[in-house]
mmCIF file of C-alpha atoms in Angstrom:
data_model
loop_
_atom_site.group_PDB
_atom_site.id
_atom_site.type_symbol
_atom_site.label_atom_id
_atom_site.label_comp_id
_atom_site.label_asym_id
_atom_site.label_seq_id
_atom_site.Cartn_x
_atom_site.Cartn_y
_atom_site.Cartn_z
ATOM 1 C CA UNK R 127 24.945 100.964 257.354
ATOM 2 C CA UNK R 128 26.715 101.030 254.246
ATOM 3 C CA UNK R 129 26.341 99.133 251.309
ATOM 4 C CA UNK R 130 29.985 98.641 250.209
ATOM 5 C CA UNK R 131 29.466 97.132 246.585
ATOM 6 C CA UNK R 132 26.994 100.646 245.626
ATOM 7 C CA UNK R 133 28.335 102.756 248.126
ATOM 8 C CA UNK R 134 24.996 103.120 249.138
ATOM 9 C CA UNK R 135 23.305 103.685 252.914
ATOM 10 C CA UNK R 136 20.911 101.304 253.655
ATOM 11 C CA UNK R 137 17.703 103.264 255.203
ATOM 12 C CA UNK R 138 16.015 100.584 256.640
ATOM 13 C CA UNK R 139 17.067 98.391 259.353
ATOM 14 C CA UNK R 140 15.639 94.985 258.109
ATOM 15 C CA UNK R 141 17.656 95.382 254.929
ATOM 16 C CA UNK R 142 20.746 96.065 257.058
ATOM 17 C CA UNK R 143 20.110 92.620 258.598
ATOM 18 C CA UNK R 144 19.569 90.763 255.775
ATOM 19 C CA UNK R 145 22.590 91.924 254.313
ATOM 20 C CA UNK R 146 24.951 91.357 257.627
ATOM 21 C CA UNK R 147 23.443 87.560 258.033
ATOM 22 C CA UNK R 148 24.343 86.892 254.206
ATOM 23 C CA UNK R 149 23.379 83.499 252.993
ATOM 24 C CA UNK R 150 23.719 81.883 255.980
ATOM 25 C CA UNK R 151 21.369 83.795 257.940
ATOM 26 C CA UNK R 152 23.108 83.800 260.689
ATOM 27 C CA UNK R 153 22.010 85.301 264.234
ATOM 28 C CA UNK R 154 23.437 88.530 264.788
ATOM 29 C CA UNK R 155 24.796 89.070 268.651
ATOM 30 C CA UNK R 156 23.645 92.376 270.225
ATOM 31 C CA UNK R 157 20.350 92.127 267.962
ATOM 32 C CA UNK R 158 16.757 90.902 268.766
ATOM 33 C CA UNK R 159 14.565 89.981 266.334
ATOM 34 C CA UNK R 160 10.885 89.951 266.868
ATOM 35 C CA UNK R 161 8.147 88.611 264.232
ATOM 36 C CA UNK R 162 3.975 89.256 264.495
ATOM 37 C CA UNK R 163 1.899 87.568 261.278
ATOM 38 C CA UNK R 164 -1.313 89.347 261.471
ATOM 39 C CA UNK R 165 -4.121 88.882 258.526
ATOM 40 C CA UNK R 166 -2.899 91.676 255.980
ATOM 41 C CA UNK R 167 0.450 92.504 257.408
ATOM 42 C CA UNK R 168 3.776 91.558 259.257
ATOM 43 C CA UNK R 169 5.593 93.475 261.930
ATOM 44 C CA UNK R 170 8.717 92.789 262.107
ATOM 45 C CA UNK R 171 10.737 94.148 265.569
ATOM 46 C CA UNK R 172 14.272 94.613 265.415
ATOM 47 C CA UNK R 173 15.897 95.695 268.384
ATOM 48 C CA UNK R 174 19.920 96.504 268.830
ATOM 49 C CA UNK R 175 20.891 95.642 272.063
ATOM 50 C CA UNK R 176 24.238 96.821 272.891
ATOM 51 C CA UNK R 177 27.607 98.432 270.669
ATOM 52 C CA UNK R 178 28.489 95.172 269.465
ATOM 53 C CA UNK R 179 25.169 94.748 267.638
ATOM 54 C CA UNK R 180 25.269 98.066 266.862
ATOM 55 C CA UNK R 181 28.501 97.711 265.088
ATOM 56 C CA UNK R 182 27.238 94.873 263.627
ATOM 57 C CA UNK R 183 24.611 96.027 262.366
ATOM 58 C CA UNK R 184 25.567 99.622 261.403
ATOM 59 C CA UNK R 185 22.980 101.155 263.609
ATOM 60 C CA UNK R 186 22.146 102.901 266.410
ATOM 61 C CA UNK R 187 20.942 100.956 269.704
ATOM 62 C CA UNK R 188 17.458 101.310 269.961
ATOM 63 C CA UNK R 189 14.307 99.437 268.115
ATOM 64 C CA UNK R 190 13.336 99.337 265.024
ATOM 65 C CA UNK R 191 9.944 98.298 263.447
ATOM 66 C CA UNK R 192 8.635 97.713 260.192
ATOM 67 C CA UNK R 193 5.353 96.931 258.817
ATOM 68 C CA UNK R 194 4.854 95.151 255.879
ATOM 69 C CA UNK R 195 2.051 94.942 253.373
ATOM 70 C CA UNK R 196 1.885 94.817 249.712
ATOM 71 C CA UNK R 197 -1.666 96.144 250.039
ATOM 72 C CA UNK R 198 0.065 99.088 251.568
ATOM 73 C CA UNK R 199 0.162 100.874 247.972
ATOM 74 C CA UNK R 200 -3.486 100.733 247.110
ATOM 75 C CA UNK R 201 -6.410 102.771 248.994
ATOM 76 C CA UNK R 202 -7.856 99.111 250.552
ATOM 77 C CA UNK R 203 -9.816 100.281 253.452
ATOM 78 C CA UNK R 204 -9.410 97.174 255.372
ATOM 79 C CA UNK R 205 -5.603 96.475 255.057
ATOM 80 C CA UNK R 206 -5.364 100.449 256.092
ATOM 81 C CA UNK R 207 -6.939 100.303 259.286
ATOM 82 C CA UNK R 208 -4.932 97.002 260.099
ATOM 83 C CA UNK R 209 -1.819 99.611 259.411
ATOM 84 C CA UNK R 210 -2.864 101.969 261.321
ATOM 85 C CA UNK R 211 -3.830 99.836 264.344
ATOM 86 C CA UNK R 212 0.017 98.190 263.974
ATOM 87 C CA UNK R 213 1.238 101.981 263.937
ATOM 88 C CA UNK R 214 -0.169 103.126 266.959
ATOM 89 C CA UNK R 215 0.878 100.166 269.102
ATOM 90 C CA UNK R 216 4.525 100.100 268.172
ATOM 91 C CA UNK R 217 4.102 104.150 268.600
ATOM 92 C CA UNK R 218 3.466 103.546 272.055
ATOM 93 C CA UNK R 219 5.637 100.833 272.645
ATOM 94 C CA UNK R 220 8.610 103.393 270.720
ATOM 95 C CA UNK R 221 7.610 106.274 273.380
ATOM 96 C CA UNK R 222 7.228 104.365 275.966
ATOM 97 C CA UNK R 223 5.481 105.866 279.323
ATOM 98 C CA UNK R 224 7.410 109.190 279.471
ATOM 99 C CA UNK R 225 4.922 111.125 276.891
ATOM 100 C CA UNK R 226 2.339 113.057 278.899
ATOM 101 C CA UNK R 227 -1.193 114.175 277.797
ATOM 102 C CA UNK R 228 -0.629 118.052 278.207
ATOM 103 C CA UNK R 229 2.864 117.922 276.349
ATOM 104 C CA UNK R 230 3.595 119.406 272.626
ATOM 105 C CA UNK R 231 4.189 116.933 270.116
ATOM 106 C CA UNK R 232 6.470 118.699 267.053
ATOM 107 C CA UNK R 233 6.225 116.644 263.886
ATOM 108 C CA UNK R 234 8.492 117.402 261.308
ATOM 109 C CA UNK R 235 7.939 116.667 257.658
ATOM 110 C CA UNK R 236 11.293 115.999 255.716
ATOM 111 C CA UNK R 237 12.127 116.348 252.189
ATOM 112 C CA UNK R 238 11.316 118.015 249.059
ATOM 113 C CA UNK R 239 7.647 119.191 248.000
ATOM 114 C CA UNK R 240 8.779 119.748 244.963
ATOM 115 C CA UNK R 241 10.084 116.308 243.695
ATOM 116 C CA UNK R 242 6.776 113.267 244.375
ATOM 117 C CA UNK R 243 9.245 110.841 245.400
ATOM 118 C CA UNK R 244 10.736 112.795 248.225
ATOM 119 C CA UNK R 245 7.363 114.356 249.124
ATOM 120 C CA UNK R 246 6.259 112.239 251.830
ATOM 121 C CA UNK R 247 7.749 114.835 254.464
ATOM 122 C CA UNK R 248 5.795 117.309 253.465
ATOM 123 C CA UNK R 249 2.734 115.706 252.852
ATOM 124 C CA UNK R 250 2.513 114.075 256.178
ATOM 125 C CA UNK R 251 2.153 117.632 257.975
ATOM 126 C CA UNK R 252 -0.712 118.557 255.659
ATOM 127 C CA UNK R 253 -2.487 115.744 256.540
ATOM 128 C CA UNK R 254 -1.614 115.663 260.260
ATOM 129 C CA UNK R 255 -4.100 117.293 263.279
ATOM 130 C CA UNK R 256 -2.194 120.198 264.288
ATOM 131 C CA UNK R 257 -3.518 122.221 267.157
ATOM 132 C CA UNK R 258 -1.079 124.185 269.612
ATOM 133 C CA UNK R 259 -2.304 127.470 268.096
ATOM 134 C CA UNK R 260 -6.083 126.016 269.357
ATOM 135 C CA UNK R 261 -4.769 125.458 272.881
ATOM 136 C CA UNK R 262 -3.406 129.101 272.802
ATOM 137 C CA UNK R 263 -6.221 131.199 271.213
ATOM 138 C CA UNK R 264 -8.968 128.988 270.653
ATOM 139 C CA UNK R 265 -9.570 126.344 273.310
ATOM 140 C CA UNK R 266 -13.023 125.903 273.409
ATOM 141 C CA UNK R 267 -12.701 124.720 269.897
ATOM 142 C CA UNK R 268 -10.751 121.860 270.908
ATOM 143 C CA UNK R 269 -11.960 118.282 271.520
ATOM 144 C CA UNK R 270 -11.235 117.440 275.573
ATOM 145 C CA UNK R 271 -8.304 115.057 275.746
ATOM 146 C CA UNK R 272 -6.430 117.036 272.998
ATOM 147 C CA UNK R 273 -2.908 117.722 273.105
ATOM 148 C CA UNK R 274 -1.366 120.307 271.742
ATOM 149 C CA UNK R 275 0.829 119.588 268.201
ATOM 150 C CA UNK R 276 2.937 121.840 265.729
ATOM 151 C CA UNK R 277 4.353 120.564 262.498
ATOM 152 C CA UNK R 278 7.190 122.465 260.589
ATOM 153 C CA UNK R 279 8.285 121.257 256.715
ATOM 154 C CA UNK R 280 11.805 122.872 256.744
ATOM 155 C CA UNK R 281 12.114 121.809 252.927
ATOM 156 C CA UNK R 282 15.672 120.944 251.493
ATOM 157 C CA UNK R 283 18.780 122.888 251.440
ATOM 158 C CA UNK R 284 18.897 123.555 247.434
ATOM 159 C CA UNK R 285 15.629 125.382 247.897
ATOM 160 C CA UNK R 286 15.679 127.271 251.371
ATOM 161 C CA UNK R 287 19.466 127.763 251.493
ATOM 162 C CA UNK R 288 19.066 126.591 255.136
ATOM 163 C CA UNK R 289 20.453 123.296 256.673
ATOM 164 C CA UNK R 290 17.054 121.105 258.000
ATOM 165 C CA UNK R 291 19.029 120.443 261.233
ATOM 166 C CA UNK R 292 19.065 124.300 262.280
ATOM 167 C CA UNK R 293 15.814 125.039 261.026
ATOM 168 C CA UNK R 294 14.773 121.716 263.278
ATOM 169 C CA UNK R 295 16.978 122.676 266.495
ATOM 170 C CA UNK R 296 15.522 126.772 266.261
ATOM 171 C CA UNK R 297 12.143 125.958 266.929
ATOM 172 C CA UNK R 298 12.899 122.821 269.591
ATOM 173 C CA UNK R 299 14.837 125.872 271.495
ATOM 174 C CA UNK R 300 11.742 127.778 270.985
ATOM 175 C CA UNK R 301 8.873 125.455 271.614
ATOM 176 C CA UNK R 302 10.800 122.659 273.777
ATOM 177 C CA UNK R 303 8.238 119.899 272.401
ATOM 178 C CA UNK R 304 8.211 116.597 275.156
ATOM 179 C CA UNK R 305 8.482 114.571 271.501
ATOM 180 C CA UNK R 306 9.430 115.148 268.133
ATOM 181 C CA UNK R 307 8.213 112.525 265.099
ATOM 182 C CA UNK R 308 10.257 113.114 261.890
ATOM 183 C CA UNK R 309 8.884 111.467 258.547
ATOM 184 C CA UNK R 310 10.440 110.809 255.469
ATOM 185 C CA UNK R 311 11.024 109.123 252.269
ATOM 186 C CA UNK R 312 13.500 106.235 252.347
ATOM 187 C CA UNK R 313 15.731 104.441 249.787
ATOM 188 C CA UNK R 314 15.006 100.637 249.819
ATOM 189 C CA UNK R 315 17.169 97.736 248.640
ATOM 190 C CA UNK R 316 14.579 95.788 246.893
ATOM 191 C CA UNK R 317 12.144 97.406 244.247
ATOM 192 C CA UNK R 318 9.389 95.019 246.413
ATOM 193 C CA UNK R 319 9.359 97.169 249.026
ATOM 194 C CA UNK R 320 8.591 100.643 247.490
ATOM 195 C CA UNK R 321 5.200 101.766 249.203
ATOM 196 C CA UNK R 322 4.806 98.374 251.035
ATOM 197 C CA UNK R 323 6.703 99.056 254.154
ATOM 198 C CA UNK R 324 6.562 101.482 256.797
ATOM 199 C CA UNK R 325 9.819 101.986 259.132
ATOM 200 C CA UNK R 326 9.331 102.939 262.771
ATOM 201 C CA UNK R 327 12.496 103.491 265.047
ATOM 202 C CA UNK R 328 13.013 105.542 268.262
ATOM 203 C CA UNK R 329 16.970 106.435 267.302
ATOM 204 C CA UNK R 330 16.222 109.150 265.110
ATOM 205 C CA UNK R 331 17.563 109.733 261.356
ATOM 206 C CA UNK R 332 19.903 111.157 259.040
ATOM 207 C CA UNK R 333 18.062 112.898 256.189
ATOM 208 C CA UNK R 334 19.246 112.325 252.660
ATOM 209 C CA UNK R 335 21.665 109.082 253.671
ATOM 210 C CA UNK R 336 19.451 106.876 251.056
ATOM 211 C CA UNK R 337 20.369 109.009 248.378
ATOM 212 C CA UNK R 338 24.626 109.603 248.772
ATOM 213 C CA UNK R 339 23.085 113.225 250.392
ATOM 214 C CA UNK R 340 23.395 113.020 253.533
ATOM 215 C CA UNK R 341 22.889 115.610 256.567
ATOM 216 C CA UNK R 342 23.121 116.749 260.173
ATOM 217 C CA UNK R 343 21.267 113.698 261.779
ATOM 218 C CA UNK R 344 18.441 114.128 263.788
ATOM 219 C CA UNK R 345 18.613 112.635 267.145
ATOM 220 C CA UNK R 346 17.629 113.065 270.618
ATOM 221 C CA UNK R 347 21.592 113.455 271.416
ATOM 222 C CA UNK R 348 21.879 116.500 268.894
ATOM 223 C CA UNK R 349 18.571 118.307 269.343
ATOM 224 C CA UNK R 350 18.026 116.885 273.403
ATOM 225 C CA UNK R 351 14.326 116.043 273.087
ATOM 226 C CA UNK R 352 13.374 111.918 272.245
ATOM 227 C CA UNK R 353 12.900 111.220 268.417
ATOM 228 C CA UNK R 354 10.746 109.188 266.462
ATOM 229 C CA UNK R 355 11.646 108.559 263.034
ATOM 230 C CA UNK R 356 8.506 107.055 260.470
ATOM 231 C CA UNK R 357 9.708 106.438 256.436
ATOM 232 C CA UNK R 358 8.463 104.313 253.319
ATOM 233 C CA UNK R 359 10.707 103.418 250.881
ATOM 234 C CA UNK R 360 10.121 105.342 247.763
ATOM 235 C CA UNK R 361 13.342 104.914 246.029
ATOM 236 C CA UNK R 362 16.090 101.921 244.613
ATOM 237 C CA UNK R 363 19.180 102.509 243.279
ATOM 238 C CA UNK R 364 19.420 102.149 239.604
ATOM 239 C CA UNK R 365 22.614 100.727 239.915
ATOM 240 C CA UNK R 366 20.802 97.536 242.169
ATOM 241 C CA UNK R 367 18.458 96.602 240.002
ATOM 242 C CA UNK R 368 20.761 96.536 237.085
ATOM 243 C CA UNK R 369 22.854 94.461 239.273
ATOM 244 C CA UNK R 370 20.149 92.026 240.353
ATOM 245 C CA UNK R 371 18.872 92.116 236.188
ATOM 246 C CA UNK R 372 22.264 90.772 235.366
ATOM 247 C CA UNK R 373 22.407 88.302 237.850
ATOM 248 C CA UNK R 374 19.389 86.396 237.109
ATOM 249 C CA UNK R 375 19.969 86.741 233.520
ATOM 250 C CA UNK R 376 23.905 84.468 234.327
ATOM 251 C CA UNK R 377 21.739 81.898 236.223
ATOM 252 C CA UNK R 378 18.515 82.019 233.729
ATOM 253 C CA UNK R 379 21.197 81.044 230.450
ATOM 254 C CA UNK R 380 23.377 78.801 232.686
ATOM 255 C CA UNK R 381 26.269 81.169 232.139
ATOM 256 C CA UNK R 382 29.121 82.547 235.318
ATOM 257 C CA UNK R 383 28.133 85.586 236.674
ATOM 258 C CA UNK R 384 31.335 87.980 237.980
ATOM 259 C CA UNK R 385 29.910 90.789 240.426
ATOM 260 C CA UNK R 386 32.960 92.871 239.829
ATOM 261 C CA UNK R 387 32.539 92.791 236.039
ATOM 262 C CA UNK R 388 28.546 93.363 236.549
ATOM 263 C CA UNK R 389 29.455 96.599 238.556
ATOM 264 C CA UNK R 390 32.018 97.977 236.790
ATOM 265 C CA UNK R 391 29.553 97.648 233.314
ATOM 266 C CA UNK R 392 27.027 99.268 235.743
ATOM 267 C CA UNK R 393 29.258 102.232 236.943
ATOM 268 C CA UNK R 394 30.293 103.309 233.720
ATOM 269 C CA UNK R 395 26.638 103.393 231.862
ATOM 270 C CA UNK R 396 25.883 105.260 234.880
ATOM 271 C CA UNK R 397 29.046 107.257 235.442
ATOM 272 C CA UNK R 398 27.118 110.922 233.641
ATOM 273 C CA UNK R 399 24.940 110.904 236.705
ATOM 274 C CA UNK R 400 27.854 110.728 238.869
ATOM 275 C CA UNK R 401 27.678 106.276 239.517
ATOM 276 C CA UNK R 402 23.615 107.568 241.359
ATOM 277 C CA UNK R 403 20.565 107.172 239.786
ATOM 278 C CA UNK R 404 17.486 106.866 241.835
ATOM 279 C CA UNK R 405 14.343 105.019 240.237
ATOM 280 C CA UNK R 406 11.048 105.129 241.373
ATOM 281 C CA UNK R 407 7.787 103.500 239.561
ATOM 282 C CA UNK R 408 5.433 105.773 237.430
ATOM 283 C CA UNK R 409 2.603 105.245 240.251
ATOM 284 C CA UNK R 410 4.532 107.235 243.060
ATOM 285 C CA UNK R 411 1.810 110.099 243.210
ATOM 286 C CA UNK R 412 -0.970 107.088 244.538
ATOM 287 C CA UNK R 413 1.914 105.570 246.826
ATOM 288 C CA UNK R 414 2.456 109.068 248.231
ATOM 289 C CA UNK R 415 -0.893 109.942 248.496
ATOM 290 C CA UNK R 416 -1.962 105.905 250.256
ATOM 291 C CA UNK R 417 0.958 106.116 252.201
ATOM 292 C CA UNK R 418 0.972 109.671 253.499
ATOM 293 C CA UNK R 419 -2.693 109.324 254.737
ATOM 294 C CA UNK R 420 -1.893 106.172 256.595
ATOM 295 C CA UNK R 421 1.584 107.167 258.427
ATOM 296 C CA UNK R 422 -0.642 110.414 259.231
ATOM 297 C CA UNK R 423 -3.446 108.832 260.817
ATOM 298 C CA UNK R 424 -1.402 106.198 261.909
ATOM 299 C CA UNK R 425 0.589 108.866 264.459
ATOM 300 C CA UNK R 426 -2.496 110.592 265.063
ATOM 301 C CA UNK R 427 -4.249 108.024 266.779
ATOM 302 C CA UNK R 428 -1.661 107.446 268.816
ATOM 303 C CA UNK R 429 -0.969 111.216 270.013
ATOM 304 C CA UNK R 430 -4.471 111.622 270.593
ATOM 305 C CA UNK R 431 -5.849 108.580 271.777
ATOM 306 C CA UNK R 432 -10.021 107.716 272.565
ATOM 307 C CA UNK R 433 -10.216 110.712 269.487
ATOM 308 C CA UNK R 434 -12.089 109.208 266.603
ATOM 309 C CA UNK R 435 -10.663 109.393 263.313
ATOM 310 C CA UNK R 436 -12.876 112.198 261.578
ATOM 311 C CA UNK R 437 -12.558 114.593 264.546
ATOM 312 C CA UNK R 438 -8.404 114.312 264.203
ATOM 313 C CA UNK R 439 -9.862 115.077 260.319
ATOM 314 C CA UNK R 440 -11.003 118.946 261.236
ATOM 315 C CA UNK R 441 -7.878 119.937 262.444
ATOM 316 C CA UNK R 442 -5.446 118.433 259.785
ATOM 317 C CA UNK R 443 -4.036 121.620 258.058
#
């Protein structure tokens, strides 16, 4: 879904409702909405029903979860495992029954290793159990029960002159994985929700949308094999927080505030980068380094279930 006033694709499914229901907040026909308050966290379950709440809501049928927890961005031990707990279940309840213990899992770590913000990708495979090359040299060094995974971080187009997408659909020709989980770094709405939320869908994703750079999406439709999609927000739009700054500064000194005069002001100062400019806070290495370890154990556990967390450890690459 598109932002119309910034021009700007909104990554994450409960901002896309927010913004649809507007003040009001209004129901939105075609679209479920399901809410669990547990101690640390809350999962929030969106689910688009048919075209007319996909239209509405700018995305694709299918379900959409997100976990959120302030906590999320610091290394609290307790508020992790609640994550990860959250993660597998709505893992399972995204793959449904069709996932069988012998099949290959291919995870897929978007974005750029090169830039923090857009490093989750890449970081998720290093920290992920990867272990078809076990099952087909080494077996006995495998845990019983394990299935066998491969992870591939195709990196970004400006530094492997290749498109993701074809990297991606090669090796699903090759290896025809039962499942493929894609993570990566999203662009949020609200500065609150950098390294605080976790998005979980089962309609795949367009790398790059967040940022105006968007490419070939990946979805079960394109590559034929079921997607899940996992992201964090890592990002906000300079050009949104400037907005919201002037905003409350109108209301704080009692004086009108005109959105289109607020934008244009906006779009000029930021007019040498093109009207884009991405922020992210000066902590992002922690948030990528909390967040990573969580979405990776998180999937783990629920690839490789009754496997205890520091066995899935040895075989992380």
């Amino acid at each position: 879904m598109i932002n119309r006033e910034f021009n700007i694709y909104i990554d994450m499914a409960i901002e896309a409702r927010d913004l649809v229901r507007g003040a009001g907040d209004q129901e939105i026909p075609g679209v479920k909405e399901d809410i669990k308050q547990l101690k640390n966290i809350k999962i929030t379950t969106i689910t688009v029903l048919d075209q007319n709440g996909a239209e509405k809501l700018g995305r694709p049928i299918g379900s959409y979860v997100t976990i959120e927890s302030p906590p999320l961005k610091i290394n609290d031990p307790y508020v992790r495992d609640e994550i990860v707990e959250a993660m597998e279940e709505s893992m399972h309840t995204l793959i449904g029954e069709n996932l069988k213990p012998q099949d290959t899992v291919l995870l897929v770590g978007l974005g750029n290793w090169r830039a923090t913000a857009d490093a989750l990708g890449p970081r998720f495979i290093e920290y992920s159990p990867i272990t078809r090359h076990y099952h087909n040299y080494a077996p006995d060094a495998l845990v019983e029960g394990m299935r066998p995974t491969c992870g591939i971080s195709p990196g970004v187009l400006g530094i492997t002159g290749l498109e993701t997408f074809d990297v991606i659909k090669g090796i699903v020709e090759k290896v025809q994985p039962a499942l493929l989980v894609a993570v990566d770094a999203l662009a949020a709405q609200d500065v609150k929700r950098i390294g605080t939320s976790i998005q979980m869908c089962n309609t795949g994703i367009q790398p790059g949308s967040g940022v105006g750079n968007a490419r070939h999406a990946i979805t079960e439709q394109e590559l034929g094999v079921p997607v899940i999609a996992i992201g964090c927000p890592t990002i906000v739009s300079a050009a949104i927080i400037a907005n919201e700054a002037v905003k409350n500064f109108c209301y704080n000194i009692g004086a009108p505030f005109n959105e289109t005069t607020s934008l244009d002001a906006i779009k000029e100062i930021l007019s040498p980068f093109g009207g884009s400019l991405g922020v992210t806070p000066k902590e992002i290495d922690e948030i990528i380094e909390n967040t990573t370890r969580i979405i990776s154990m998180g999937v783990a556990r629920s690839l490789f279930p009754g496997i205890s967390e520091e066995q899935l450890l040895l075989y992380a690459t």
